[in-house]
């Protein structure tokens, strides 16, 4: 599975847009990019998945450039409840064996 | 639809005892995965099962650990003769399949503490 690199932590304020970039230089042709969110004492929650260009759902947007060596998760107008750890994963489709890195701790301040 | 259900949420065992962790997948899901998470770390894959079959157990220690997903009932992760190093959060996930747009959905985990 392709290794991912993402910032350890990010601070933001309520109402701002948060963008988390993940690097995956060795992404393979069949690999998809998936993002999960995890709150303390809870399991990871699926946010979004994409292969190329842009994907948007009711929670977030995922931007993937043409070379697919990186991706950016965009959280519009964050609230305090968006404080969590966000994981970027790369693998075949949903993947039988998800490999979680250290994730990005996002702290949303009032 | 109920999500992935894990029980117990917290489990305390003494060294040498056995720990049994249960996972009921989402309705209709026949693929189950177990992960372990140490404090301040990401989840580490342990085993992938599909009804009555172990598909991939490459992340599971060869000794003391076993997993099953019987035809009827929940998936069970069993840890025999527990040691302090087994203390962790154990998460179960399930999916409808393994293809695109069939992501893994996680339960809220079992926190295992070894005295």
mmCIF file of C-alpha atoms in Angstrom:
data_model
loop_
_atom_site.group_PDB
_atom_site.id
_atom_site.type_symbol
_atom_site.label_atom_id
_atom_site.label_comp_id
_atom_site.label_asym_id
_atom_site.label_seq_id
_atom_site.Cartn_x
_atom_site.Cartn_y
_atom_site.Cartn_z
ATOM 1 C CA UNK A 1 0.000 0.000 0.000
ATOM 2 C CA UNK A 2 1.194 3.510 -0.825
ATOM 3 C CA UNK A 3 2.618 5.416 2.106
ATOM 4 C CA UNK A 4 0.965 8.712 2.984
ATOM 5 C CA UNK A 5 2.326 11.849 4.619
ATOM 6 C CA UNK A 6 0.104 14.446 6.221
ATOM 7 C CA UNK A 7 0.640 17.248 8.762
ATOM 8 C CA UNK A 8 0.620 16.187 12.379
ATOM 9 C CA UNK A 9 -1.733 18.943 13.478
ATOM 10 C CA UNK A 10 -3.661 22.001 12.346
ATOM 11 C CA UNK A 11 -5.510 24.728 14.212
ATOM 12 C CA UNK A 12 -8.479 26.612 12.861
ATOM 13 C CA UNK A 13 -11.385 28.753 13.995
ATOM 14 C CA UNK A 14 -15.115 28.255 13.758
ATOM 15 C CA UNK A 15 -16.535 29.184 10.380
ATOM 16 C CA UNK A 16 -13.238 28.863 8.519
ATOM 17 C CA UNK A 17 -12.423 26.406 5.773
ATOM 18 C CA UNK A 18 -9.879 23.746 6.675
ATOM 19 C CA UNK A 19 -7.726 22.145 4.003
ATOM 20 C CA UNK A 20 -5.608 19.095 4.827
ATOM 21 C CA UNK A 21 -3.128 17.967 2.209
ATOM 22 C CA UNK A 22 -1.896 14.403 2.019
ATOM 23 C CA UNK A 23 1.132 13.319 -0.017
ATOM 24 C CA UNK A 24 1.177 9.866 -1.622
ATOM 25 C CA UNK A 25 4.000 9.904 -4.152
ATOM 26 C CA UNK A 26 3.922 6.155 -4.765
ATOM 27 C CA UNK A 27 0.215 5.844 -5.450
ATOM 28 C CA UNK A 28 -0.573 2.995 -7.851
ATOM 29 C CA UNK A 29 -2.897 3.071 -10.825
ATOM 30 C CA UNK A 30 -5.590 1.047 -9.061
ATOM 31 C CA UNK A 31 -5.406 2.971 -5.790
ATOM 32 C CA UNK A 32 -8.202 5.141 -4.458
ATOM 33 C CA UNK A 33 -7.837 7.863 -1.827
ATOM 34 C CA UNK A 34 -10.038 7.622 1.238
ATOM 35 C CA UNK A 35 -10.391 9.921 4.234
ATOM 36 C CA UNK A 36 -11.633 8.989 7.698
ATOM 37 C CA UNK A 37 -12.434 11.116 10.744
ATOM 38 C CA UNK A 38 -11.941 9.876 14.296
ATOM 39 C CA UNK A 39 -13.194 11.429 17.529
ATOM 40 C CA UNK A 40 -11.744 10.422 20.912
ATOM 41 C CA UNK A 41 -13.083 7.096 22.165
ATOM 42 C CA UNK A 42 -14.834 6.403 18.858
ATOM 43 C CA UNK A 43 -14.078 4.416 15.738
ATOM 44 C CA UNK A 44 -13.046 6.078 12.473
ATOM 45 C CA UNK A 45 -15.881 7.415 10.380
ATOM 46 C CA UNK A 46 -15.748 7.349 6.580
ATOM 47 C CA UNK A 47 -15.784 10.852 5.111
ATOM 48 C CA UNK A 48 -15.045 10.682 1.410
ATOM 49 C CA UNK A 49 -13.328 8.669 -1.296
ATOM 50 C CA UNK A 50 -12.002 9.635 -4.702
ATOM 51 C CA UNK A 51 -9.805 8.613 -7.608
ATOM 52 C CA UNK A 52 -9.123 11.806 -9.540
ATOM 53 C CA UNK A 53 -10.233 15.425 -9.987
ATOM 54 C CA UNK A 54 -12.843 16.498 -7.451
ATOM 55 C CA UNK A 55 -15.377 14.695 -5.318
ATOM 56 C CA UNK A 56 -17.907 16.459 -3.124
ATOM 57 C CA UNK A 57 -20.463 15.218 -0.645
ATOM 58 C CA UNK A 58 -22.515 16.810 2.122
ATOM 59 C CA UNK A 59 -19.569 16.757 4.512
ATOM 60 C CA UNK A 60 -16.420 17.573 2.551
ATOM 61 C CA UNK A 61 -14.690 17.956 -0.786
ATOM 62 C CA UNK A 62 -11.697 16.029 -2.032
ATOM 63 C CA UNK A 63 -9.353 17.574 -4.579
ATOM 64 C CA UNK A 64 -6.955 15.330 -6.484
ATOM 65 C CA UNK A 65 -4.530 16.788 -9.057
ATOM 66 C CA UNK A 66 -3.840 15.080 -12.349
ATOM 67 C CA UNK A 67 -0.654 13.347 -11.160
ATOM 68 C CA UNK A 68 -2.523 11.979 -8.097
ATOM 69 C CA UNK A 69 0.591 12.289 -5.951
ATOM 70 C CA UNK A 70 -1.306 14.304 -3.393
ATOM 71 C CA UNK A 71 -4.859 15.061 -2.351
ATOM 72 C CA UNK A 72 -6.545 17.753 -0.287
ATOM 73 C CA UNK A 73 -9.487 17.262 2.004
ATOM 74 C CA UNK A 74 -11.503 20.434 2.341
ATOM 75 C CA UNK A 75 -13.875 20.975 5.264
ATOM 76 C CA UNK A 76 -16.068 24.026 4.677
ATOM 77 C CA UNK A 77 -17.048 26.292 7.560
ATOM 78 C CA UNK A 78 -15.819 24.095 10.403
ATOM 79 C CA UNK A 79 -17.464 24.041 13.808
ATOM 80 C CA UNK A 80 -16.120 23.018 17.199
ATOM 81 C CA UNK A 81 -17.500 19.528 16.640
ATOM 82 C CA UNK A 82 -15.130 19.041 13.705
ATOM 83 C CA UNK A 83 -12.216 18.803 16.134
ATOM 84 C CA UNK A 84 -10.888 15.314 15.437
ATOM 85 C CA UNK A 85 -8.096 13.323 13.862
ATOM 86 C CA UNK A 86 -8.322 12.983 10.087
ATOM 87 C CA UNK A 87 -6.685 10.052 8.310
ATOM 88 C CA UNK A 88 -5.724 9.846 4.654
ATOM 89 C CA UNK A 89 -5.526 6.310 3.267
ATOM 90 C CA UNK A 90 -4.493 5.061 -0.143
ATOM 91 C CA UNK A 91 -5.207 1.606 -1.500
ATOM 92 C CA UNK A 92 -7.176 -0.464 -3.947
ATOM 93 C CA UNK A 93 -10.784 0.675 -3.815
ATOM 94 C CA UNK A 94 -11.942 0.395 -0.200
ATOM 95 C CA UNK A 95 -9.048 -1.964 0.431
ATOM 96 C CA UNK A 96 -9.087 -5.172 2.379
ATOM 97 C CA UNK A 97 -6.325 -3.937 4.625
ATOM 98 C CA UNK A 98 -6.548 -0.268 5.485
ATOM 99 C CA UNK A 99 -3.240 1.250 6.551
ATOM 100 C CA UNK A 100 -3.646 4.174 8.903
ATOM 101 C CA UNK A 101 -0.792 6.620 9.422
ATOM 102 C CA UNK A 102 -0.619 9.073 12.290
ATOM 103 C CA UNK A 103 -3.364 11.292 10.910
ATOM 104 C CA UNK A 104 -3.810 15.047 11.270
ATOM 105 C CA UNK A 105 -5.162 16.416 14.528
ATOM 106 C CA UNK A 106 -7.450 19.305 13.710
ATOM 107 C CA UNK A 107 -8.347 21.632 16.551
ATOM 108 C CA UNK A 108 -11.192 24.063 15.905
ATOM 109 C CA UNK A 109 -11.193 27.014 18.263
ATOM 110 C CA UNK A 110 -14.127 29.302 19.103
ATOM 111 C CA UNK B 1 -29.779 0.754 10.278
ATOM 112 C CA UNK B 2 -27.707 -0.098 13.279
ATOM 113 C CA UNK B 3 -24.025 0.452 12.854
ATOM 114 C CA UNK B 4 -21.235 -1.911 13.746
ATOM 115 C CA UNK B 5 -21.740 -3.004 17.327
ATOM 116 C CA UNK B 6 -18.861 -3.999 19.548
ATOM 117 C CA UNK B 7 -19.000 -5.312 23.066
ATOM 118 C CA UNK B 8 -17.922 -4.931 25.660
ATOM 119 C CA UNK B 9 -16.839 -1.293 25.326
ATOM 120 C CA UNK B 10 -14.358 -1.757 28.140
ATOM 121 C CA UNK B 11 -12.735 -4.972 29.286
ATOM 122 C CA UNK B 12 -10.325 -5.467 32.146
ATOM 123 C CA UNK B 13 -8.293 -8.648 32.446
ATOM 124 C CA UNK B 14 -5.409 -9.838 34.582
ATOM 125 C CA UNK B 15 -2.272 -11.185 32.996
ATOM 126 C CA UNK B 16 -2.754 -14.764 31.889
ATOM 127 C CA UNK B 17 -6.529 -14.550 31.463
ATOM 128 C CA UNK B 18 -8.443 -14.757 28.209
ATOM 129 C CA UNK B 19 -10.133 -11.829 26.481
ATOM 130 C CA UNK B 20 -13.049 -12.233 24.080
ATOM 131 C CA UNK B 21 -14.111 -9.293 21.992
ATOM 132 C CA UNK B 22 -17.336 -9.416 19.987
ATOM 133 C CA UNK B 23 -18.358 -7.606 16.853
ATOM 134 C CA UNK B 24 -21.723 -7.575 15.096
ATOM 135 C CA UNK B 25 -21.348 -6.138 11.600
ATOM 136 C CA UNK B 26 -23.818 -3.837 9.938
ATOM 137 C CA UNK B 27 -26.890 -5.576 8.578
ATOM 138 C CA UNK B 28 -26.114 -7.251 5.289
ATOM 139 C CA UNK B 29 -22.341 -6.951 5.636
ATOM 140 C CA UNK B 30 -20.425 -10.193 5.297
ATOM 141 C CA UNK B 31 -16.885 -8.753 5.447
ATOM 142 C CA UNK B 32 -15.366 -8.091 8.869
ATOM 143 C CA UNK B 33 -12.018 -6.561 9.790
ATOM 144 C CA UNK B 34 -10.228 -6.201 13.108
ATOM 145 C CA UNK B 35 -7.759 -3.425 13.925
ATOM 146 C CA UNK B 36 -5.735 -2.499 16.991
ATOM 147 C CA UNK B 37 -4.921 1.037 18.086
ATOM 148 C CA UNK B 38 -2.336 2.040 20.658
ATOM 149 C CA UNK B 39 -2.587 5.489 22.301
ATOM 150 C CA UNK B 40 -1.642 8.379 19.989
ATOM 151 C CA UNK B 41 -1.197 6.017 17.026
ATOM 152 C CA UNK B 42 -3.187 5.072 13.952
ATOM 153 C CA UNK B 43 -5.065 1.816 13.620
ATOM 154 C CA UNK B 44 -3.108 -1.292 12.658
ATOM 155 C CA UNK B 45 -4.777 -4.011 10.608
ATOM 156 C CA UNK B 46 -4.993 -7.424 12.224
ATOM 157 C CA UNK B 47 -7.328 -9.743 10.322
ATOM 158 C CA UNK B 48 -9.972 -9.828 7.600
ATOM 159 C CA UNK B 49 -12.743 -12.409 7.635
ATOM 160 C CA UNK B 50 -15.610 -13.239 5.353
ATOM 161 C CA UNK B 51 -18.337 -15.457 6.782
ATOM 162 C CA UNK B 52 -16.662 -18.565 8.245
ATOM 163 C CA UNK B 53 -13.397 -17.865 6.414
ATOM 164 C CA UNK B 54 -10.216 -16.052 7.351
ATOM 165 C CA UNK B 55 -9.103 -14.196 4.243
ATOM 166 C CA UNK B 56 -6.075 -12.291 5.532
ATOM 167 C CA UNK B 57 -4.524 -12.616 8.974
ATOM 168 C CA UNK B 58 -1.185 -11.073 8.122
ATOM 169 C CA UNK B 59 -1.457 -8.453 10.869
ATOM 170 C CA UNK B 60 -2.350 -10.789 13.655
ATOM 171 C CA UNK B 61 0.289 -12.188 16.044
ATOM 172 C CA UNK B 62 0.899 -15.875 15.380
ATOM 173 C CA UNK B 63 0.462 -16.861 19.005
ATOM 174 C CA UNK B 64 -2.359 -16.269 21.488
ATOM 175 C CA UNK B 65 -4.572 -14.407 19.007
ATOM 176 C CA UNK B 66 -7.387 -15.927 16.982
ATOM 177 C CA UNK B 67 -10.449 -14.686 15.161
ATOM 178 C CA UNK B 68 -13.615 -16.219 13.851
ATOM 179 C CA UNK B 69 -16.755 -15.136 12.051
ATOM 180 C CA UNK B 70 -19.262 -17.988 12.304
ATOM 181 C CA UNK B 71 -22.219 -18.487 10.033
ATOM 182 C CA UNK B 72 -24.483 -17.330 12.825
ATOM 183 C CA UNK B 73 -23.576 -14.766 15.450
ATOM 184 C CA UNK B 74 -20.935 -12.096 15.863
ATOM 185 C CA UNK B 75 -17.287 -12.156 14.945
ATOM 186 C CA UNK B 76 -15.034 -12.949 17.879
ATOM 187 C CA UNK B 77 -11.456 -11.815 18.475
ATOM 188 C CA UNK B 78 -9.908 -14.009 21.129
ATOM 189 C CA UNK B 79 -6.719 -13.271 23.015
ATOM 190 C CA UNK B 80 -5.404 -16.029 25.213
ATOM 191 C CA UNK B 81 -3.015 -15.570 28.147
ATOM 192 C CA UNK B 82 -3.095 -11.804 27.885
ATOM 193 C CA UNK B 83 -0.030 -9.715 28.653
ATOM 194 C CA UNK B 84 0.357 -6.022 29.497
ATOM 195 C CA UNK B 85 1.304 -5.247 25.905
ATOM 196 C CA UNK B 86 -2.139 -6.349 24.736
ATOM 197 C CA UNK B 87 -3.656 -3.246 26.328
ATOM 198 C CA UNK B 88 -5.121 -1.254 23.454
ATOM 199 C CA UNK B 89 -8.330 -0.277 21.704
ATOM 200 C CA UNK B 90 -9.574 -2.960 19.336
ATOM 201 C CA UNK B 91 -11.805 -1.842 16.503
ATOM 202 C CA UNK B 92 -13.982 -3.896 14.248
ATOM 203 C CA UNK B 93 -15.151 -2.756 10.832
ATOM 204 C CA UNK B 94 -17.503 -4.261 8.291
ATOM 205 C CA UNK B 95 -18.216 -3.719 4.632
ATOM 206 C CA UNK B 96 -20.738 -4.843 2.084
ATOM 207 C CA UNK B 97 -17.967 -5.866 -0.264
ATOM 208 C CA UNK B 98 -14.435 -4.928 -1.120
ATOM 209 C CA UNK B 99 -14.954 -2.799 -4.162
ATOM 210 C CA UNK B 100 -15.123 0.899 -4.782
ATOM 211 C CA UNK B 101 -17.886 2.767 -2.950
ATOM 212 C CA UNK B 102 -18.030 -0.016 -0.370
ATOM 213 C CA UNK B 103 -16.030 1.521 2.448
ATOM 214 C CA UNK B 104 -15.358 -0.059 5.789
ATOM 215 C CA UNK B 105 -17.619 1.126 8.599
ATOM 216 C CA UNK B 106 -16.186 1.006 12.100
ATOM 217 C CA UNK B 107 -17.591 0.277 15.529
ATOM 218 C CA UNK B 108 -16.582 2.322 18.571
ATOM 219 C CA UNK B 109 -14.129 -0.271 19.772
ATOM 220 C CA UNK B 110 -13.352 -2.318 22.857
ATOM 221 C CA UNK B 111 -10.805 -0.847 25.211
ATOM 222 C CA UNK B 112 -8.814 -3.674 26.735
ATOM 223 C CA UNK B 113 -6.862 -3.022 29.903
ATOM 224 C CA UNK B 114 -4.511 -5.627 31.338
ATOM 225 C CA UNK B 115 -3.712 -5.418 35.046
#
